[in-house]
Amino acid sequence: MIRKAFVMSVNRGQEEEYERRHTPIWKELEEMLRAHGVRAYSIYLHPETDQLFAYAEIEDEKRWSEIAATAICKKWWAYMKEIMP
């Protein structure tokens, strides 16, 4: 297992919308992550900075990097574009 951590951010004032869009996460997005070897994925918001700290446990770097090319990931990014820089 490989542990990854990274930082993203959410636009100020969009924190509640960010939470709403993740509750629940799309089933097809969750299935794609599992199919690409993601075993755990958590994101935490730091409310004072609007930074998002993400932690993932993955099986393989190559499979992780392939996620960005999937149709569902591209659809998710488009859905989140207006609330995240």
Coordinates of C-alpha atoms in Angstrom, one line a residue, residues 25-35 38 72:
I25 CA -20.1 10.9 -3.4
W26 CA -21.3 9.6 -6.8
K27 CA -21.5 5.9 -6.8
E28 CA -19.8 5.6 -10.2
L29 CA -16.9 7.8 -9.0
E30 CA -16.4 5.6 -5.9
E31 CA -16.5 2.5 -8.1
M32 CA -13.9 3.9 -10.4
L33 CA -11.6 4.8 -7.5
R34 CA -11.8 1.3 -6.1
A35 CA -11.2 -0.2 -9.6
V38 CA -7.8 3.3 -4.1
I72 CA -16.1 10.0 -14.7

